[in-house]
Tab-separated table of C-alpha atoms in Angstrom:
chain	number	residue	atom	x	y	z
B	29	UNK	CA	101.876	88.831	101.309
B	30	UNK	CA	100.921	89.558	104.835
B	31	UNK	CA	102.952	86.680	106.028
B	32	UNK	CA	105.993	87.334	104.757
B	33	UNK	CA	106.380	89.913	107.623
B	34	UNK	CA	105.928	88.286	111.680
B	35	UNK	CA	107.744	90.071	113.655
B	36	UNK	CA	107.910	89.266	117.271
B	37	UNK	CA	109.488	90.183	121.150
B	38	UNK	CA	109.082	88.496	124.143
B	39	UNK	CA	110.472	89.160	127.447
B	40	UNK	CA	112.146	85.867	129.005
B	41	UNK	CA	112.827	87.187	132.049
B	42	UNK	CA	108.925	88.145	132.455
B	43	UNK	CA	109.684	91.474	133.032
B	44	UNK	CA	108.468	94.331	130.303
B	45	UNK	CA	111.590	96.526	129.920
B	46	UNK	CA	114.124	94.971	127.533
B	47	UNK	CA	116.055	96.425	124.476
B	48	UNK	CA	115.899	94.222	121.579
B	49	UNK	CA	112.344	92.682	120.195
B	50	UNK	CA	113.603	89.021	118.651
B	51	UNK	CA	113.259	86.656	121.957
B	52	UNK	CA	116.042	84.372	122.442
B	53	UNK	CA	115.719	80.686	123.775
B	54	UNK	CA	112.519	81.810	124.915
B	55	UNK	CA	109.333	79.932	125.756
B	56	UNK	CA	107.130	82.773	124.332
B	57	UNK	CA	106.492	84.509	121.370
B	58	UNK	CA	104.694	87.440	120.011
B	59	UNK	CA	103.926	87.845	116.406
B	60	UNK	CA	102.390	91.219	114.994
B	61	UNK	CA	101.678	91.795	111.253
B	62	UNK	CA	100.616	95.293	110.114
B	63	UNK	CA	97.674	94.858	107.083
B	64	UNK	CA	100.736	97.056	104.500
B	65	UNK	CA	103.702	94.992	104.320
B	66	UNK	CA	106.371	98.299	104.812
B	67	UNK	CA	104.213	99.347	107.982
B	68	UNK	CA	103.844	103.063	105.836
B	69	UNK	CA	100.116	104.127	105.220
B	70	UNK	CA	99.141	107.719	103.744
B	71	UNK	CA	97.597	110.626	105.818
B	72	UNK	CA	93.714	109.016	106.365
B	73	UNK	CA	93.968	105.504	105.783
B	74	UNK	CA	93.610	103.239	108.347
B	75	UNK	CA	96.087	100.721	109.993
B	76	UNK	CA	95.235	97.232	111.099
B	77	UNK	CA	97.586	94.855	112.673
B	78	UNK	CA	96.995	91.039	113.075
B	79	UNK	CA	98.191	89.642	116.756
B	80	UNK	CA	99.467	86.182	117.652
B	81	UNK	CA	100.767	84.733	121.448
B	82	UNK	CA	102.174	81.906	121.560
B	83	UNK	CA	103.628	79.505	124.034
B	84	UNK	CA	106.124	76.310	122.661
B	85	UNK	CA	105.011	77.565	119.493
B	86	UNK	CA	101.371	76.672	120.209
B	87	UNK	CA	98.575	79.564	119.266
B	88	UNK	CA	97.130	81.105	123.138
B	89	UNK	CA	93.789	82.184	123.435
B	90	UNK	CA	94.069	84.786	125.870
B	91	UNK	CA	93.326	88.508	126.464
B	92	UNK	CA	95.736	91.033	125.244
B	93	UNK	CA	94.996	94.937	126.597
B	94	UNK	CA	96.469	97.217	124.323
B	95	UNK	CA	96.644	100.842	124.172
B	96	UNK	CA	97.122	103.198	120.926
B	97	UNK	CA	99.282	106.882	121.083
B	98	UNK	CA	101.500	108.819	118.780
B	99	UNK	CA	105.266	108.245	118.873
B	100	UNK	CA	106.702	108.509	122.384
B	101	UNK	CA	103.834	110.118	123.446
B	102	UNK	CA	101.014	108.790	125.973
B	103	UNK	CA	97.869	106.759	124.721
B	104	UNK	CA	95.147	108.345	123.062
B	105	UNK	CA	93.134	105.055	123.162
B	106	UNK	CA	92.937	101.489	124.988
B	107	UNK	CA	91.013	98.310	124.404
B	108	UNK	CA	91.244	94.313	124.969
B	109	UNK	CA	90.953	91.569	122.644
B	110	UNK	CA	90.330	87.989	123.211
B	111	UNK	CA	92.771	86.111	120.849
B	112	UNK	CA	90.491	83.185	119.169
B	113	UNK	CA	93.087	80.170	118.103
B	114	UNK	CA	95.909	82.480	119.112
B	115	UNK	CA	95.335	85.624	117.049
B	116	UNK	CA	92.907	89.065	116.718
B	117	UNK	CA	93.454	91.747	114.100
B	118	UNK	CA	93.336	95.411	116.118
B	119	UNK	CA	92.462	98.370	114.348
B	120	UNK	CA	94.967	101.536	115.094
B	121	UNK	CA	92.950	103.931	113.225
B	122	UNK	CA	94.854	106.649	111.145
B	123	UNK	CA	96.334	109.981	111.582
B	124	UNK	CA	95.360	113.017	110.143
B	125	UNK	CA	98.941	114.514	110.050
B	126	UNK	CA	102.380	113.037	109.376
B	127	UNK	CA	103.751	110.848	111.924
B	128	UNK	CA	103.362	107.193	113.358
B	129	UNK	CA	101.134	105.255	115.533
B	130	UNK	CA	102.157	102.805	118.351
B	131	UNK	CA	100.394	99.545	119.205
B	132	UNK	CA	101.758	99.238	123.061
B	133	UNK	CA	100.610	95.127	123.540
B	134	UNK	CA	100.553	93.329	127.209
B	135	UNK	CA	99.207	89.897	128.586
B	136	UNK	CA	99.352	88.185	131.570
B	137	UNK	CA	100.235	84.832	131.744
B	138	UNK	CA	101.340	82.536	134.856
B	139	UNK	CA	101.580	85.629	136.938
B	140	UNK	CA	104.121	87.388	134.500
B	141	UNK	CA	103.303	90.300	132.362
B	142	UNK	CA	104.723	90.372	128.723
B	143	UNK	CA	105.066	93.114	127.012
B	144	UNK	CA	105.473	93.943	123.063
B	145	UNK	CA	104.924	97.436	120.868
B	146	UNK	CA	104.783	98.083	116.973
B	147	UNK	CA	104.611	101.317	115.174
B	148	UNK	CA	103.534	102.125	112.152
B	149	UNK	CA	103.845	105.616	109.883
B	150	UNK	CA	101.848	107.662	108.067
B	151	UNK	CA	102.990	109.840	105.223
B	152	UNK	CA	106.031	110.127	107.248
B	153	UNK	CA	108.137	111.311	104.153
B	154	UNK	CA	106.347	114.685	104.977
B	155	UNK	CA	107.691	114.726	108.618
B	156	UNK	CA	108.613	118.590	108.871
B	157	UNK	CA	111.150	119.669	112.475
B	158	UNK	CA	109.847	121.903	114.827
B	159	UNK	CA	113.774	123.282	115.297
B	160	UNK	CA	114.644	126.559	113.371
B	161	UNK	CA	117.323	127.641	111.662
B	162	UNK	CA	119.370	129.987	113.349
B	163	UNK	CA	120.314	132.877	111.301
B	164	UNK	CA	123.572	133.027	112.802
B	165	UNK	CA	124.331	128.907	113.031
B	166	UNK	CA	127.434	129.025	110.515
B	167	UNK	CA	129.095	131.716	111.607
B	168	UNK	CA	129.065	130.217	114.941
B	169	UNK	CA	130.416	127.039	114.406
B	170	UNK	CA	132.748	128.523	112.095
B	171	UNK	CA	134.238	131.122	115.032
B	172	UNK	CA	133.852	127.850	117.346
B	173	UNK	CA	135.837	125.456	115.118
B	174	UNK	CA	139.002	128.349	114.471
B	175	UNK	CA	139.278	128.776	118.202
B	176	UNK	CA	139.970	125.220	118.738
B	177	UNK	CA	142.411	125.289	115.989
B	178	UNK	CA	144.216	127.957	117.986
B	179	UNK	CA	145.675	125.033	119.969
B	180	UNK	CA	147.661	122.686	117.568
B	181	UNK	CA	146.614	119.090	117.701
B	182	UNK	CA	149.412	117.483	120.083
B	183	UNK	CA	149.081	113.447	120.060
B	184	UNK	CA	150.567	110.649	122.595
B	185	UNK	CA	150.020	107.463	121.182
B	186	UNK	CA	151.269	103.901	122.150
B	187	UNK	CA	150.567	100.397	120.221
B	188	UNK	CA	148.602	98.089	122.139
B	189	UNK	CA	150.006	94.927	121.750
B	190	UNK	CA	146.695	93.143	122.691
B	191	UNK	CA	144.839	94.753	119.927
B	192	UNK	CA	147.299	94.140	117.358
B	193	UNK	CA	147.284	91.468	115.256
B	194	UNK	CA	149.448	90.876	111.743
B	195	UNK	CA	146.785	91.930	109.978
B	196	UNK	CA	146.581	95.549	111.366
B	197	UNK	CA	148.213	97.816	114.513
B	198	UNK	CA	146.354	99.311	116.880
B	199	UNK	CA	147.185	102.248	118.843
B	200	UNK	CA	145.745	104.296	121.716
B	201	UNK	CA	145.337	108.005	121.120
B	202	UNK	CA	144.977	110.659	123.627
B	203	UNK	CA	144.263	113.700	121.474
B	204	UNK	CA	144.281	117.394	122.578
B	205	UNK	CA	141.510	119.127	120.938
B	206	UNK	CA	140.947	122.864	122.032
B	207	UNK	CA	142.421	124.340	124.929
B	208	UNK	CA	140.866	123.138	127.835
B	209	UNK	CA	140.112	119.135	126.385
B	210	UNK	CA	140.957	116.195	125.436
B	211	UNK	CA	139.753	112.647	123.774
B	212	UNK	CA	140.798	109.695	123.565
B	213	UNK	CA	140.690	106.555	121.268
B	214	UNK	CA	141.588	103.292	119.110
B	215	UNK	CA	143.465	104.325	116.210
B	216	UNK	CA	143.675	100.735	113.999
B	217	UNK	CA	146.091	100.885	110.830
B	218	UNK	CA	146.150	98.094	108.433
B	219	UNK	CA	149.621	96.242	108.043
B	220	UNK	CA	150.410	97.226	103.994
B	221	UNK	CA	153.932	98.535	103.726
B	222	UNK	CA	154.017	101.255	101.023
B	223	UNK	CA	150.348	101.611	100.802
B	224	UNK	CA	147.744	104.379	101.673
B	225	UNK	CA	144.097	104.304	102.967
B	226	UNK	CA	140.726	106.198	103.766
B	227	UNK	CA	140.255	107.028	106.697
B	228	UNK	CA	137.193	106.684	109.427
B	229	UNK	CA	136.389	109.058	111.889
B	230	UNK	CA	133.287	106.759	114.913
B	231	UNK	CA	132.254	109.027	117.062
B	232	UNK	CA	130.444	106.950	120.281
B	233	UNK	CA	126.761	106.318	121.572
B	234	UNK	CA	125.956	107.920	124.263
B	235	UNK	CA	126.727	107.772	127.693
B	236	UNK	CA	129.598	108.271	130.263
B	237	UNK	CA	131.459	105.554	129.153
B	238	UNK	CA	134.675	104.527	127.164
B	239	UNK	CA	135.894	102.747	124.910
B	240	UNK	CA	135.458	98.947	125.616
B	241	UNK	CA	134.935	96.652	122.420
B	242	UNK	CA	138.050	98.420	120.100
B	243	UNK	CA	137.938	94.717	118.301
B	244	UNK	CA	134.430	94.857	117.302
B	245	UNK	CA	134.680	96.504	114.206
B	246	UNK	CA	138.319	95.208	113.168
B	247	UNK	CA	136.991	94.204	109.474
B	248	UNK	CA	137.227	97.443	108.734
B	249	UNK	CA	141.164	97.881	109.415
B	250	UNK	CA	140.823	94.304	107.757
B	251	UNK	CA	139.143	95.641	104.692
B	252	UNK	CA	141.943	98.539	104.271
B	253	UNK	CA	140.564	101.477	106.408
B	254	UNK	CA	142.552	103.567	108.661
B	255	UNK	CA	139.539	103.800	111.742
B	256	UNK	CA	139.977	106.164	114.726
B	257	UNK	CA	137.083	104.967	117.546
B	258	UNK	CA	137.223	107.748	119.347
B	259	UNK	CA	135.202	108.979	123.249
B	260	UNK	CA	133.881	112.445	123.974
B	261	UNK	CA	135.042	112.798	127.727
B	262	UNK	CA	138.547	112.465	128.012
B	263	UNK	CA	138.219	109.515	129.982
B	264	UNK	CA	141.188	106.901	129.346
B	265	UNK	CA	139.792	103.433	128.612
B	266	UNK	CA	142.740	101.804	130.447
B	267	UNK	CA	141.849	103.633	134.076
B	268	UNK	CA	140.549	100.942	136.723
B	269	UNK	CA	136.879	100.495	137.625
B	270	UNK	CA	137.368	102.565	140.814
B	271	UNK	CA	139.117	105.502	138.670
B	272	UNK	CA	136.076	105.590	136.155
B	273	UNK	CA	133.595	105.032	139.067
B	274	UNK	CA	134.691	108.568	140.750
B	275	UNK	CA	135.027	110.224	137.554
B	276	UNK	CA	131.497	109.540	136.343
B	277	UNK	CA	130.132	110.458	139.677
B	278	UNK	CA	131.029	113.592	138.964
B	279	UNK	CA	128.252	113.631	136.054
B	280	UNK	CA	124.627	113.940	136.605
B	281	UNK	CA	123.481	111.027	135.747
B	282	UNK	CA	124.522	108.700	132.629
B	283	UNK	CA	123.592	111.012	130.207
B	284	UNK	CA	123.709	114.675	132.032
B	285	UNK	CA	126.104	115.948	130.334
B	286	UNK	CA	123.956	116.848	127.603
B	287	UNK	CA	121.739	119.327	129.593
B	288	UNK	CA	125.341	120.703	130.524
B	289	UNK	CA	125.416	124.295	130.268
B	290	UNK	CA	122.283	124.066	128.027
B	291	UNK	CA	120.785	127.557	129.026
B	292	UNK	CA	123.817	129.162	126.910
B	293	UNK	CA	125.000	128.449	123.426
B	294	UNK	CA	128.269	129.168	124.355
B	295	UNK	CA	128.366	126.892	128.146
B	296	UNK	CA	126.456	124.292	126.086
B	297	UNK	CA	129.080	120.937	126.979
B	298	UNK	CA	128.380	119.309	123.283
B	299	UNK	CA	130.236	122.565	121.794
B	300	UNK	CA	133.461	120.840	122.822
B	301	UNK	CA	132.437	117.572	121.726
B	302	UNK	CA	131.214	119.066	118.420
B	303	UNK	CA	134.549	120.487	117.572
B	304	UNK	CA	136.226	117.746	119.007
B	305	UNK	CA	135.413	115.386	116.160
B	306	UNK	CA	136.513	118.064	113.704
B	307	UNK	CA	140.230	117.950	115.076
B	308	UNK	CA	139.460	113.974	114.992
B	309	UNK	CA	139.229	114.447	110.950
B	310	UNK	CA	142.379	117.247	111.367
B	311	UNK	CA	144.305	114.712	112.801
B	312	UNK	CA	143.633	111.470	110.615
B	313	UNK	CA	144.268	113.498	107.677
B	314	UNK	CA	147.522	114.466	108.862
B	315	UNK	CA	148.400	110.941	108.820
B	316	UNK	CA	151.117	110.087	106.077
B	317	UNK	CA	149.359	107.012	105.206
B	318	UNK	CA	145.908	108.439	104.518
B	319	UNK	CA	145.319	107.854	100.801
B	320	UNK	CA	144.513	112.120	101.069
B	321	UNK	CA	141.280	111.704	99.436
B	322	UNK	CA	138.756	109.484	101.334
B	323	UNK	CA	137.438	110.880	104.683
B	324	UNK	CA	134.713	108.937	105.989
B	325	UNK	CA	132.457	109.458	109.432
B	326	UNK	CA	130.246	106.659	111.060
B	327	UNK	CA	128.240	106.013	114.268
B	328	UNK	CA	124.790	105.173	115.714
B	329	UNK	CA	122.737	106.375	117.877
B	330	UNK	CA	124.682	109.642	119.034
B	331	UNK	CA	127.452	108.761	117.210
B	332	UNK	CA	125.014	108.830	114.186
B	333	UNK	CA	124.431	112.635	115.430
B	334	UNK	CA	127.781	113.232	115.667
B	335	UNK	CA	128.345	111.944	112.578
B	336	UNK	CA	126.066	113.699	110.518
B	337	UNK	CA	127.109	116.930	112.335
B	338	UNK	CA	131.162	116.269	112.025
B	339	UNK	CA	130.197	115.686	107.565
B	340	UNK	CA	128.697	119.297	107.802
B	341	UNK	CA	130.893	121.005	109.645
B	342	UNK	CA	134.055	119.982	108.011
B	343	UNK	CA	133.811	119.698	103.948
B	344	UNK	CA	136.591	117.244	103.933
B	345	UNK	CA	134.240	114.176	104.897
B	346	UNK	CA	133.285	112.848	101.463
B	347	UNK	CA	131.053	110.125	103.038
B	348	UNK	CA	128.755	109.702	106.340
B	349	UNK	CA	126.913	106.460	107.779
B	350	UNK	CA	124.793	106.850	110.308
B	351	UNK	CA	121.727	104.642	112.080
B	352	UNK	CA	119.068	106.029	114.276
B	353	UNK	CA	120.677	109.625	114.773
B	354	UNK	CA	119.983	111.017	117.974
B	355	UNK	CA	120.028	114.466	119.049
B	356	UNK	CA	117.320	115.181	116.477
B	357	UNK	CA	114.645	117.906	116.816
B	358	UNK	CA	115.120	117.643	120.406
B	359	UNK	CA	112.629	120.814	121.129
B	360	UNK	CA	109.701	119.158	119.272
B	361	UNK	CA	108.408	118.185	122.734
B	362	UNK	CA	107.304	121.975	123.223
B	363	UNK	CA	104.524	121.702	120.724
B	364	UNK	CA	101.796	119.516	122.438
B	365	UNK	CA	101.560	116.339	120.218
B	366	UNK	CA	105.072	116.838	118.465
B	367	UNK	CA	107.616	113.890	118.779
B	368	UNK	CA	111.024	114.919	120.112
B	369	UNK	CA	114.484	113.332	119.602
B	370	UNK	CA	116.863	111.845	122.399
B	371	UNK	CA	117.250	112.446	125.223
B	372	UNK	CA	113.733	113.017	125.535
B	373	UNK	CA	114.353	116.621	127.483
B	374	UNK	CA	110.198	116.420	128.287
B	375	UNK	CA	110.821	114.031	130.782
B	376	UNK	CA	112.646	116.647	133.279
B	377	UNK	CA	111.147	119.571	134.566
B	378	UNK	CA	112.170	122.773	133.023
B	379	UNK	CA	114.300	121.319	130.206
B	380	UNK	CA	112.504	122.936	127.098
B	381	UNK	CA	112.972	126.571	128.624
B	382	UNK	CA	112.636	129.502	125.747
B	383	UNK	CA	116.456	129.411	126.560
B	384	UNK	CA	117.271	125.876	126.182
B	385	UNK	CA	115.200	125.795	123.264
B	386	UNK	CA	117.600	128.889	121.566
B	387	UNK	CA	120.137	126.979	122.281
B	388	UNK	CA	119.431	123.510	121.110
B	389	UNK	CA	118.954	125.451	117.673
B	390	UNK	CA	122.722	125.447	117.429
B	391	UNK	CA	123.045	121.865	118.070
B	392	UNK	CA	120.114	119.989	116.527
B	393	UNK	CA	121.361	117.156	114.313
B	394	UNK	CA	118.094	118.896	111.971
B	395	UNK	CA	120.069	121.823	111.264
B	396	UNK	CA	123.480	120.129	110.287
B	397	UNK	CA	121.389	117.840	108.180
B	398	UNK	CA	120.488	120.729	106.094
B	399	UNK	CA	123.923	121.729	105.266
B	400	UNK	CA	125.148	117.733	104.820
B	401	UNK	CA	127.002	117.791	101.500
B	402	UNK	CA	128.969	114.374	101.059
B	403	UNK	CA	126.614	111.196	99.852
B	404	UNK	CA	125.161	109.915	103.441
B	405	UNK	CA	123.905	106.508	104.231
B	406	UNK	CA	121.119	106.284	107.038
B	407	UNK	CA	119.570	103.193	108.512
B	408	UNK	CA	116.585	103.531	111.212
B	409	UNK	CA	114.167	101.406	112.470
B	410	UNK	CA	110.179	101.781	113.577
B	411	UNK	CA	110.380	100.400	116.945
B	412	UNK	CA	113.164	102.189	118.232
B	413	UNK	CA	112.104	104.242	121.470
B	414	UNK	CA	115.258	105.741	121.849
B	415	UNK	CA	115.718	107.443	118.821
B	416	UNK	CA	112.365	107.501	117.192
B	417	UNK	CA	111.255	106.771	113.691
B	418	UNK	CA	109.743	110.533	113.757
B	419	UNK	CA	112.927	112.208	113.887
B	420	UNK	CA	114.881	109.852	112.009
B	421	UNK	CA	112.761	111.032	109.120
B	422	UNK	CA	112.653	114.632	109.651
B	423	UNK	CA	116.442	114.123	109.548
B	424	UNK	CA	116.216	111.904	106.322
B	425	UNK	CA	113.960	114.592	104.595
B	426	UNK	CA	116.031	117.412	105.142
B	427	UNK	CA	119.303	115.851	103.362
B	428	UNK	CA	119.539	117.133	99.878
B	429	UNK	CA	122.703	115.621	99.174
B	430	UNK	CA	123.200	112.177	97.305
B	431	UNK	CA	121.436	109.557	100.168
B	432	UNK	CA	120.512	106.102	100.335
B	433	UNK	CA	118.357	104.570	102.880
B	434	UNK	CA	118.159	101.086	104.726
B	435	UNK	CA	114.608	100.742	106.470
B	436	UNK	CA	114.337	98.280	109.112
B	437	UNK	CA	110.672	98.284	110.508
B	438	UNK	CA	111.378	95.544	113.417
B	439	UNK	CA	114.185	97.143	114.598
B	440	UNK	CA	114.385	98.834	117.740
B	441	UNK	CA	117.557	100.374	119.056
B	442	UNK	CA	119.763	98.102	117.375
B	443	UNK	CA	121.239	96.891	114.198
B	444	UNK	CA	122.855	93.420	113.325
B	445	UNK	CA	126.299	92.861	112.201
B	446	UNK	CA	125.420	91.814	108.476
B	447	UNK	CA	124.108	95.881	108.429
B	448	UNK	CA	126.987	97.571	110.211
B	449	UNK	CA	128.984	94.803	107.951
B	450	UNK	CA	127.034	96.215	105.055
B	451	UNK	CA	127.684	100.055	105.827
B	452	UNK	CA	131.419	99.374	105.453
B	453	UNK	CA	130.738	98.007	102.021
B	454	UNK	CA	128.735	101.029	100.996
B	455	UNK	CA	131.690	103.413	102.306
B	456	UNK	CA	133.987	101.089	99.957
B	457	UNK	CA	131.602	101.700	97.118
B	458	UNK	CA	132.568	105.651	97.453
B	459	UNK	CA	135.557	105.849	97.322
B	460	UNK	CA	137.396	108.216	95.182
């Protein structure tokens, strides 16, 4: 049984930051195998995990240090094992409370350090958030939401003849949203006169960015979805490199725009962004060819916050996918030994302020996952230091409405096209 799970990651560059944990065209290979086959053990018992190293495939016998700590937090222990015919079995321990353990793995071979982690959870569908519930939190977003309304949605759009294909149309949108902003995106509208469609609201991952890969999720314009890939910055996706360079200079940092105003729920700069996406769903369902029944919302990573948060703030969305949300009990960091969400506010000085903290109430993912009402689809791996498998569960536990779940253990921050693929088939499935 225990071998139908090796899961592996390898650095081929030699260095020990990477992304993904499946090597590619690499020389070297790391194979860990937690003693439960779904890496979940209850409150007490303990968690072993077998190790392999292995170089052309052949078993190394080297030392491996190794050290153990709760999710995204430091170690609580270290140790070294000699690997006898390429392997050692470590024991992790247990926890005594809800959460999960990491096994953070390095070696040293030729002069090059390789690096590989694997986390494990225990009793982790008990995960509680550290957020509260704001007495207050609907009638704020509700107050928010109807003063963006006060400015009509105005739309320039133009078909982009590189995007198009006879299958489908695609369009670029510049949308006004409120009365100081605007967003913009890839509106793609299957090619079937006299027909109507759903419609699919992506918000994006994180970052100062925009939009670059509008073809990478064509199937679902292919499939018979109206999608709107949309950015949260007002940054036009067809401005030069030297345009985008100065305007995301003006940002601190890559992601700084989500400590923004944070001392104030009302100068907080994900407010805008928030409503934004709920003049998104205003907008595609003003569209004469939406089927005016099926509103869908999709994303990862942030834009698996945003849209969990856009299907509880607007009752329209009768469906949300989402993988790894971020944003997510963000403020657990303030409780020594409590796992917080991204972006990982711990890591700056003053960030989890009484103030901050008050405000991040009002724009937890936790607290719009309470109010979720539509079926919702969430997919989240173990690995994933970016949006860890802590929150990911508080946020799964808290959704009372009809859910489904797709568990990935190996997964870091990532999914693979056959599960995105697979999301679009589950949105299909709901349809009304």
């Amino acid at each position: 049984m225990r071998r139908l799970l090796l899961f592996c990651m390898i650095w081929c560059c030699g260095v020990a930051a990477a992304v993904e944990n499946y090597p590619y065209r690499s020389d070297y290979l790391w194979l860990t195998v937690p003693d439960h086959a779904d890496w979940l053990y209850k409150v007490g018992e303990k968690a072993r995990v077998e190790v392999g190293f292995y170089l052309y495939g052949m078993p190394q016998d080297i030392e491996v240090s190794y050290g153990i700590g709760q999710d995204m937090l430091p170690d609580n222990s270290t140790g070294k094992v000699k690997l006898k015919n390429g392997r050692a079995t470590i024991d992790m321990g247990t926890m005594r409370k809800p959460g999960f353990l990491d096994l953070r793995l390095s070696a040293s071979v030729g002069g090059k350090q390789y690096k590989h982690h694997v986390k494990v959870g225990f009793s982790p569908e008990q995960l509680k958030p550290y957020t509260k519930n704001p007495a207050d939190f609907d009638d704020f977003w509700q107050k928010n939401i109807q003063e963006a309304r006060k400015t009509p949605v105005s739309v320039s759009s133009k078909r982009v003849e590189a995007y198009s294909t006879a299958e489908f149309d695609c369009y670029l949108l510049k949308l006004r949203t409120d009365s100081r902003h605007s967003i913009y995106g890839y509106l793609t509208m299957p090619k079937i006169a006299n027909s109507k469609f759903p419609v699919v609201l992506c918000p994006p991952g994180a970052g100062i960015k925009t939009i670059k890969e509008p073809m990478r999720n064509t199937y679902y314009a292919r499939s018979g979805f109206i999608r709107l890939e949309m950015e949260i910055h007002g940054l036009n996706p067809e401005m030069t490199e030297e345009q985008f360079k100065e305007i995301s200079t003006a940002f601190s940092g890559e992601n700084g725009y989500v400590e923004n105003g944070l001392d104030n729920r009302d100068n907080y700069y994900m407010k805008h962004v928030y409503t934004a996406c709920v003049r998104a769903i205003d907008y595609l369902t003003s569209l004469p060819e939406w089927d005016g029944r099926n509103v869908f919302v999709q994303g990862g990573s942030q834009g698996g916050a945003l849209a969990i948060i856009t299907a509880a703030l607007d009752k329209r969305v009768t469906a949300c996918v989402a993988n790894h949300p971020a944003l997510s009990d963000v403020a657990a960091y303030a409780e020594p030994g409590r796992t917080g969400g991204w972006p990982h506010l711990n890591r700056e000085n003053q960030m989890l302020t009484a103030e901050k903290i008050g405000t991040l109430q009002y724009y937890d993912v936790v607290n719009f996952a309470r109010r979720v009402a539509c079926p919702v689809y969430l997919t989240w791996g173990y690995n994933d230091n970016v949006c860890p498998p802590t929150t990911s569960y508080i946020v799964w536990n808290l959704i009372t409405s009809p859910k489904e779940k797709l568990v990935t253990p190996v997964n870091e921050h990532w999914t693979t096209y056959d599960t995105n693929y697979g999301q679009m088939l589950w949105l299909k499935k709901q349809m009304k």
